Short mmCIF file of C-alpha atoms in Angstrom, two decimals:
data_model
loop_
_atom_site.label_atom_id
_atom_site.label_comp_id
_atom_site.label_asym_id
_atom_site.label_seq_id
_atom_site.Cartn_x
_atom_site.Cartn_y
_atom_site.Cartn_z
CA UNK U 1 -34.69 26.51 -29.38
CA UNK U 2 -31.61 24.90 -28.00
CA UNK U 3 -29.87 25.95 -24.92
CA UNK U 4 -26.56 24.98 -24.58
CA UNK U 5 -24.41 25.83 -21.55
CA UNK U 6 -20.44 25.78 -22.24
CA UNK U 7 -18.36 23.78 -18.99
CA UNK U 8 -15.98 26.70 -17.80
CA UNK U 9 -14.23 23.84 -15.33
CA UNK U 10 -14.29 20.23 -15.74
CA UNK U 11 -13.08 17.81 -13.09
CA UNK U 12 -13.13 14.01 -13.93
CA UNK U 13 -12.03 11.24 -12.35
CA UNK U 14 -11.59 7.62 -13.58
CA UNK U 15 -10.03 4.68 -12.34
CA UNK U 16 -6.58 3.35 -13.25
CA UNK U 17 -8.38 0.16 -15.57
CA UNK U 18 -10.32 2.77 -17.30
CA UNK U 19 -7.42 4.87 -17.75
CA UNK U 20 -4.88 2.54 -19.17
CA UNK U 21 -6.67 -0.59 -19.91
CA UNK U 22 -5.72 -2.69 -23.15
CA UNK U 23 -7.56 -2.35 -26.31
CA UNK U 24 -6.63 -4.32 -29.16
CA UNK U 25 -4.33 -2.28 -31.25
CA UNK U 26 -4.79 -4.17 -35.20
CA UNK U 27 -1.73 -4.07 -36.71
CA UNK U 28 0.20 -5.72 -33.97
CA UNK U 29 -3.08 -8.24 -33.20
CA UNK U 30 -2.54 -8.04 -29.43
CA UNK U 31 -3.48 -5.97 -27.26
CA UNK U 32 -1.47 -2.44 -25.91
CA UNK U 33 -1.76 -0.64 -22.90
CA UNK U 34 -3.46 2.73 -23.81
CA UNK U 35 -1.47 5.31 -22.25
CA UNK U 36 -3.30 7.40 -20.00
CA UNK U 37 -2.01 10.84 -21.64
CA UNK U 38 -3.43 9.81 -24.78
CA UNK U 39 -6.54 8.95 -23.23
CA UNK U 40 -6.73 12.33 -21.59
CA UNK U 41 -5.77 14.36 -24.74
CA UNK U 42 -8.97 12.82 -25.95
CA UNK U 43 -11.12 13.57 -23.41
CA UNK U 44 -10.19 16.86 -23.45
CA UNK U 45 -10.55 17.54 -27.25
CA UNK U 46 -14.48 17.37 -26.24
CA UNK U 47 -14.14 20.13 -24.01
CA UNK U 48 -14.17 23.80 -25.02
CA UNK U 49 -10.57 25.52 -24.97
CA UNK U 50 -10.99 28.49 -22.15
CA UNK U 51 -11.97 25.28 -19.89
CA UNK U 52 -10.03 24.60 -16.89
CA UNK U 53 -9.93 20.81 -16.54
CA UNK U 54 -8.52 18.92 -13.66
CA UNK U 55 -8.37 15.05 -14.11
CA UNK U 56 -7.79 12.53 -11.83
CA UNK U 57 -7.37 8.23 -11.80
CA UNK U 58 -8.23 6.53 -8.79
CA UNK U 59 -8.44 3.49 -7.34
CA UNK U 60 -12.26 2.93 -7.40
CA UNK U 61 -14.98 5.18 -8.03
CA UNK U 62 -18.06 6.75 -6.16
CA UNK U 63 -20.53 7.71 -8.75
CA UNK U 64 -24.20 8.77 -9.32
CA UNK U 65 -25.45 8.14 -12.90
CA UNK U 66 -27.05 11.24 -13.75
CA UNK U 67 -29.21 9.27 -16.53
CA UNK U 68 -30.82 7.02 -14.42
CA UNK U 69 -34.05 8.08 -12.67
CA UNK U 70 -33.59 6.13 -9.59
CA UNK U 71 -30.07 7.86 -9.14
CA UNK U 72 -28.83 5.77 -6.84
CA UNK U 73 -25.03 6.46 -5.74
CA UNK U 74 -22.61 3.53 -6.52
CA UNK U 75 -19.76 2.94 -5.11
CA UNK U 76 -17.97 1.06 -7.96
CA UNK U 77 -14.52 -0.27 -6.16
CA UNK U 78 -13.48 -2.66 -8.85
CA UNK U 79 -13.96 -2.77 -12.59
CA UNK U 80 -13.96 0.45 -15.34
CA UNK U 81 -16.20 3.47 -13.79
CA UNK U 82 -15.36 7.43 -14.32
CA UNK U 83 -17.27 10.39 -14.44
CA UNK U 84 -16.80 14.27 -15.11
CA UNK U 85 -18.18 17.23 -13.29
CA UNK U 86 -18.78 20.54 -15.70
CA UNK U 87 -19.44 23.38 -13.83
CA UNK U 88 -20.81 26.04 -15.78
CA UNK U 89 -20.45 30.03 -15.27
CA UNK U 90 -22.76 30.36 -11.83
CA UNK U 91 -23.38 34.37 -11.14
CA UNK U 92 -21.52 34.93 -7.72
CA UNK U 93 -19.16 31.44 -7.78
CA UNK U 94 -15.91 30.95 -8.65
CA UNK U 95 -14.20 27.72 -9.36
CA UNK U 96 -10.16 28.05 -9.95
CA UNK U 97 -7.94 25.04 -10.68
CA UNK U 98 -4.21 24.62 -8.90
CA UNK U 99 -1.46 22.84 -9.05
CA UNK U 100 1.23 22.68 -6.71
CA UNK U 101 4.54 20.23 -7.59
CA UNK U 102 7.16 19.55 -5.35
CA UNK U 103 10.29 21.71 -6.25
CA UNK U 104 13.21 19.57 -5.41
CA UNK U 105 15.67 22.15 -5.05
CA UNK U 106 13.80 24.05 -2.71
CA UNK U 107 12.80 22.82 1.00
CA UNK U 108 10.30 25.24 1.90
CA UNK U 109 7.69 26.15 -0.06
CA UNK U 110 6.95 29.42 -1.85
CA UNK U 111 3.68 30.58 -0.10
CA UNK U 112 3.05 33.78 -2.83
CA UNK U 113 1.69 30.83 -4.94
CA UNK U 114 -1.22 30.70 -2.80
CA UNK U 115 -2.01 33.92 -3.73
CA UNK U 116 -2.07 33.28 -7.71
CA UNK U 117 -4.20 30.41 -6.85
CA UNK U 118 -6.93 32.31 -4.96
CA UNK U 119 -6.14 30.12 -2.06
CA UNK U 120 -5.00 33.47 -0.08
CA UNK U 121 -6.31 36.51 1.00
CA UNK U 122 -9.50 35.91 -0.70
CA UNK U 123 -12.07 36.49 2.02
CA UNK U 124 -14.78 34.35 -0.10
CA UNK U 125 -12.67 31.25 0.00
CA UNK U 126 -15.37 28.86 1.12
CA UNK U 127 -14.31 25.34 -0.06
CA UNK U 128 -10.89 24.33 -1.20
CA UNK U 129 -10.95 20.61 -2.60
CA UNK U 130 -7.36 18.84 -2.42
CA UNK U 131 -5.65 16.16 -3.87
CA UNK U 132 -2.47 14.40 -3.46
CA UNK U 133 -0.36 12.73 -6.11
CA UNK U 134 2.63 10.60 -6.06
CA UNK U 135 2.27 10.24 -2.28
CA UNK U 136 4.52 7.15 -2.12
CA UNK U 137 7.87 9.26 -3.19
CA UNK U 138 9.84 10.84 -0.23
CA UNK U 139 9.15 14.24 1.40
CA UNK U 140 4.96 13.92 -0.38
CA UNK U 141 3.82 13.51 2.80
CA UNK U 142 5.79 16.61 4.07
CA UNK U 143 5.29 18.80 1.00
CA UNK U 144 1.28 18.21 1.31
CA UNK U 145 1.53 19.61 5.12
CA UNK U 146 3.59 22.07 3.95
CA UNK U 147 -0.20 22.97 1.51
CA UNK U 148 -2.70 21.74 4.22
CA UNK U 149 -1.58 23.57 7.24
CA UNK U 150 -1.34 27.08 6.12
CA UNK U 151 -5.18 26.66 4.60
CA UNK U 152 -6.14 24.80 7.96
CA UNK U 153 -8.40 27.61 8.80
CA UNK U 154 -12.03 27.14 10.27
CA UNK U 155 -13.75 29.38 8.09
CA UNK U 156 -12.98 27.23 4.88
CA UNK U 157 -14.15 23.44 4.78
CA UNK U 158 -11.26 21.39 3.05
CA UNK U 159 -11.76 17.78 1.80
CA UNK U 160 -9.56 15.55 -0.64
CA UNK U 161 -7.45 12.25 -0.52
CA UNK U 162 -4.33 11.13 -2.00
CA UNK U 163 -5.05 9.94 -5.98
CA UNK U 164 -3.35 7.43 -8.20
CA UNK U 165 -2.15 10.23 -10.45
CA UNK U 166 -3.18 13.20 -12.47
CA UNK U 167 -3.97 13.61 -16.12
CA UNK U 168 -4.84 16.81 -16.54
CA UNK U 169 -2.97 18.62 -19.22
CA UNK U 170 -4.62 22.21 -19.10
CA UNK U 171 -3.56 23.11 -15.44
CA UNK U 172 -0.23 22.48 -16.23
CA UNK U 173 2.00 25.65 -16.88
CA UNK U 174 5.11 24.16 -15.34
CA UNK U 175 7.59 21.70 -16.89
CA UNK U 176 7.74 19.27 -14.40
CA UNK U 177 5.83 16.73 -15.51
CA UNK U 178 3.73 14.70 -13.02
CA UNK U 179 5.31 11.25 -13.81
CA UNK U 180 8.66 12.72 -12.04
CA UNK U 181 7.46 14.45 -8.77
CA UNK U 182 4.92 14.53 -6.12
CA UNK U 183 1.99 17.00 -5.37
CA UNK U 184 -1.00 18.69 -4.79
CA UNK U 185 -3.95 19.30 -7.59
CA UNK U 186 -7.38 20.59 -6.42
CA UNK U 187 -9.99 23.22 -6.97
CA UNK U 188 -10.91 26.31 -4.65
CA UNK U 189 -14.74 27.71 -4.60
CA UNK U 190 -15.09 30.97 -4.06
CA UNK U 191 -18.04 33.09 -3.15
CA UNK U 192 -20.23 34.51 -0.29
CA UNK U 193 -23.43 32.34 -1.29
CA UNK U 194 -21.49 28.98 -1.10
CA UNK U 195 -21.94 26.89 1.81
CA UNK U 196 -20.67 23.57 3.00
CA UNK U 197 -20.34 21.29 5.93
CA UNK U 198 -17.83 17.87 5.88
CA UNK U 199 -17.68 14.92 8.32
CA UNK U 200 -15.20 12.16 8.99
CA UNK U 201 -16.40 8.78 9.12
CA UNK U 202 -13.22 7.05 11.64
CA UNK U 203 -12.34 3.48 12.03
CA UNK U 204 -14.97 3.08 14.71
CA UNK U 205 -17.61 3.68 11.98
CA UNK U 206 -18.40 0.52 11.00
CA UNK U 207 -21.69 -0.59 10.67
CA UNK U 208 -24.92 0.93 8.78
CA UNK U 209 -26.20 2.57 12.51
CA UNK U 210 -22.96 4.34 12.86
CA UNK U 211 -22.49 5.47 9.03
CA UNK U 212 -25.94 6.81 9.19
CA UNK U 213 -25.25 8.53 12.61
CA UNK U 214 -22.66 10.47 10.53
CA UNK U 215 -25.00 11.49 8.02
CA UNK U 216 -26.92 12.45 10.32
CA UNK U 217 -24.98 14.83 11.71
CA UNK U 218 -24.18 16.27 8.17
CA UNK U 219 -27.51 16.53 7.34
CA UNK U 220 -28.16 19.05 10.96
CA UNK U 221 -25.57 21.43 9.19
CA UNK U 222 -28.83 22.52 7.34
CA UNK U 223 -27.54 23.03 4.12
CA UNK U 224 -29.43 23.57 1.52
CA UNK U 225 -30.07 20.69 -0.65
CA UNK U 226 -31.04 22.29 -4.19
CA UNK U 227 -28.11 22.81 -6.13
CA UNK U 228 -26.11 21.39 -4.13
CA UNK U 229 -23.26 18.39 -4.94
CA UNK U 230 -21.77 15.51 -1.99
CA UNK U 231 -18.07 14.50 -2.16
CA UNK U 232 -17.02 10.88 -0.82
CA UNK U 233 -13.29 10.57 -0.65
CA UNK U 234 -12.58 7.01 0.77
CA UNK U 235 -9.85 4.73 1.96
CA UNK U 236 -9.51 1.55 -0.41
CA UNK U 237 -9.58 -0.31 3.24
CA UNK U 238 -13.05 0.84 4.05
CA UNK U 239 -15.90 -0.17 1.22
CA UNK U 240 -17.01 -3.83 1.60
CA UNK U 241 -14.07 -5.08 3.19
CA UNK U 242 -14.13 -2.55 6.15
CA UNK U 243 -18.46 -3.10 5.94
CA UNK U 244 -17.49 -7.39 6.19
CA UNK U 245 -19.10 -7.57 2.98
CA UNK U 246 -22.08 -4.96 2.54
CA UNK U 247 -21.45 -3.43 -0.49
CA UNK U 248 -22.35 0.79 -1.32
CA UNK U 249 -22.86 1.12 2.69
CA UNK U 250 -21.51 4.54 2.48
CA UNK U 251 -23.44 5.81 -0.14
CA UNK U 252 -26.55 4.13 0.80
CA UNK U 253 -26.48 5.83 4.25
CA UNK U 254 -25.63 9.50 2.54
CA UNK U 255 -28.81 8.98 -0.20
CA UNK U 256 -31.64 8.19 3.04
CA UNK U 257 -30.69 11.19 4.07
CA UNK U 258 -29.87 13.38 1.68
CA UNK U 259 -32.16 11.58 -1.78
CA UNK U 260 -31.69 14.30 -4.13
CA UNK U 261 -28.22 15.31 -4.04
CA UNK U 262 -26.01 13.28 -6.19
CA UNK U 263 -22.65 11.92 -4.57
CA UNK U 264 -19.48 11.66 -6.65
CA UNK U 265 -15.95 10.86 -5.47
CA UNK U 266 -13.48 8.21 -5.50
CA UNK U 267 -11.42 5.35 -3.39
CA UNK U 268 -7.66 6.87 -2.20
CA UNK U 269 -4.75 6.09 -0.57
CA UNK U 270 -5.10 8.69 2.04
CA UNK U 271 -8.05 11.17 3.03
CA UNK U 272 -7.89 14.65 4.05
CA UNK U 273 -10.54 16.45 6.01
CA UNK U 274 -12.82 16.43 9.58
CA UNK U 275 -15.89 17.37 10.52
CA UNK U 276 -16.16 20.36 10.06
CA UNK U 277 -20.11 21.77 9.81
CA UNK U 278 -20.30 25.65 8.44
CA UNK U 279 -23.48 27.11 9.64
CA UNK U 280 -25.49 29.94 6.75
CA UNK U 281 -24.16 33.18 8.41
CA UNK U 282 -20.47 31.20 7.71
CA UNK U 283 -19.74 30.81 10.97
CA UNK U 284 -18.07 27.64 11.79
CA UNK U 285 -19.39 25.71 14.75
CA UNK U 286 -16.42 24.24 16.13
CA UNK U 287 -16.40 20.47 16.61
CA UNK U 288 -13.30 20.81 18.93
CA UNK U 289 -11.10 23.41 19.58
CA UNK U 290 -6.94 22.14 18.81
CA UNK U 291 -6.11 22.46 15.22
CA UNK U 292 -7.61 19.68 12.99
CA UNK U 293 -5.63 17.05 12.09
CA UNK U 294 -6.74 16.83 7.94
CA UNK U 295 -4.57 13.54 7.19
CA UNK U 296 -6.24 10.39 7.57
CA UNK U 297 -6.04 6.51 6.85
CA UNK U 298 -8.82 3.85 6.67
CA UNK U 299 -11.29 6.32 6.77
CA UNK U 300 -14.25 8.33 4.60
CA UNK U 301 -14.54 12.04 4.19
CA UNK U 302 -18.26 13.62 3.57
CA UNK U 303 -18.37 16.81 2.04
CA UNK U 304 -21.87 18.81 0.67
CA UNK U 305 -21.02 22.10 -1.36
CA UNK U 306 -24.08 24.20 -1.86
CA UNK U 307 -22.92 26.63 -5.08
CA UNK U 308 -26.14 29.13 -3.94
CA UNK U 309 -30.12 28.73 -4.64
CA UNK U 310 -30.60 29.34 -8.65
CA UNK U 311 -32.35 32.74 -9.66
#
């Protein structure tokens, strides 16, 4: 008997080659540059209709091939790499989509939309995933404070980076399409068995002593490690130029400790998150007291998000 289990959301992430590389188109006997919607629409057609998909295209790509036994995490910084992520129904987790584009008329942003997006009085917010698009056009950098600050709150772990673009077609309810403005896709996990811990890898990390010291202090968060998922959202300045030519340093470091959770994420133009360690009761043990600053360059963000122990 055949068990199938239907993806309720789907995030995937690719890299721009993959996205919009050439293929040879016949009649014209040279090659076209596949547009990325197209590609999307047909990624998408796979995928059951009630899905929620988010897509993203990157820079490079952290990935660990699930068909591989050794499942060892690559990080893939040049060349065509994607995966996708489908998260099925899990009793007691919630996994909403959001999109939030910049409105050019208005300055200030409406905050009631936090609400429809679960990102707001929803006292089993535990993880809120973020991701900036279009951060190069004027006011992005303002508009994704004007998202990160009011979710800045130490019971919630948030984690993200600043993406190439976004190709997802089934989050988006609005007109404005993404090729005109800038801002903020991302997914928000809710529920009380969901825990999750995040540290920030700085400029100083730069060595295989000090990235493990990191993980190291990820892995003392305790959390558990069945059923649970890592995040790596990078700078393209770190990898092997910032590691003076040690390739998958990074994800090497996060497998010795942490061998049987798979690691998935990408190379940005930005990172958001800190360290930021949630202990099981959900209390947050405070790595210093001042507001966070979320909005990074040059460095990596670490994030484990246990979905709860399966029945």
């Amino acid at each position: 008997q055949e068990v199938r289990v239907l993806p309720q959301t789907v995030l995937y992430i690719a890299d721009a080659e993959t996205f919009s590389g050439h293929e040879e188109c016949h009649e014209q006997k040279k090659a076209r540059k596949r547009n990325s919607k197209e590609t999307a629409v047909a990624l998408e057609k796979l995928l059951p209709k009630r899905c929620q998909v988010l897509g993203l295209v990157t820079p490079g790509i952290v990935v660990t091939p699930m068909g591989s036994s050794s499942n060892q995490p690559q990080e893939i910084e040049e060349g065509e790499a994607g995966f996708a992520l489908l998260f099925p129904k899990i009793d007691g987790v919630k996994i909403q989509t959001f999109h939030f584009s910049k409105d050019s008329k208005n300055r200030v942003f409406d905050e009631s939309k936090f609400a429809e997006a679960g990102l707001k009085n929803n006292p089993d917010l535990r993880v809120v995933l973020l991701f900036g698009y279009n951060s190069w056009k004027s006011g992005a950098t303002r508009f994704l404070h004007q998202i990160v600050n009011p979710l800045n709150e130490k019971s919630i772990i948030l984690a993200g980076g600043q993406v190439e673009s976004f190709t997802s077609l089934t989050s988006e309810n609005n007109t404005a399409q993404p090729g005109d403005a800038c801002g903020v896709v991302g997914l928000a996990f809710s529920g009380p068995q969901i825990q999750s811990a995040t540290v920030l890898l700085d400029q100083d990390v730069a060595d295989e002593r000090t990235a493990e010291a990191a993980m190291q202090r990820l892995k003392a968060a305790n959390i558990p490690e069945c059923n649970t998922i890592g995040f790596m959202f990078a700078c393209i300045g770190r990898g092997y130029r910032h590691y003076k030519t040690k390739r998958n340093m990074e994800a090497d470091a996060f497998r010795k400790f942490f061998p049987s959770v798979p690691l998935f994420g990408f190379f940005g133009h930005g990172e958001i998150g800190c360290d930021r360690i949630v202990t099981g009761n959900f209390v947050l043990r405070e790595c210093n007291d001042i507001k966070d600053d979320l909005l990074h360059g040059y460095t990596t963000v670490m994030t484990l998000i246990h979905l709860g122990s399966t029945k």
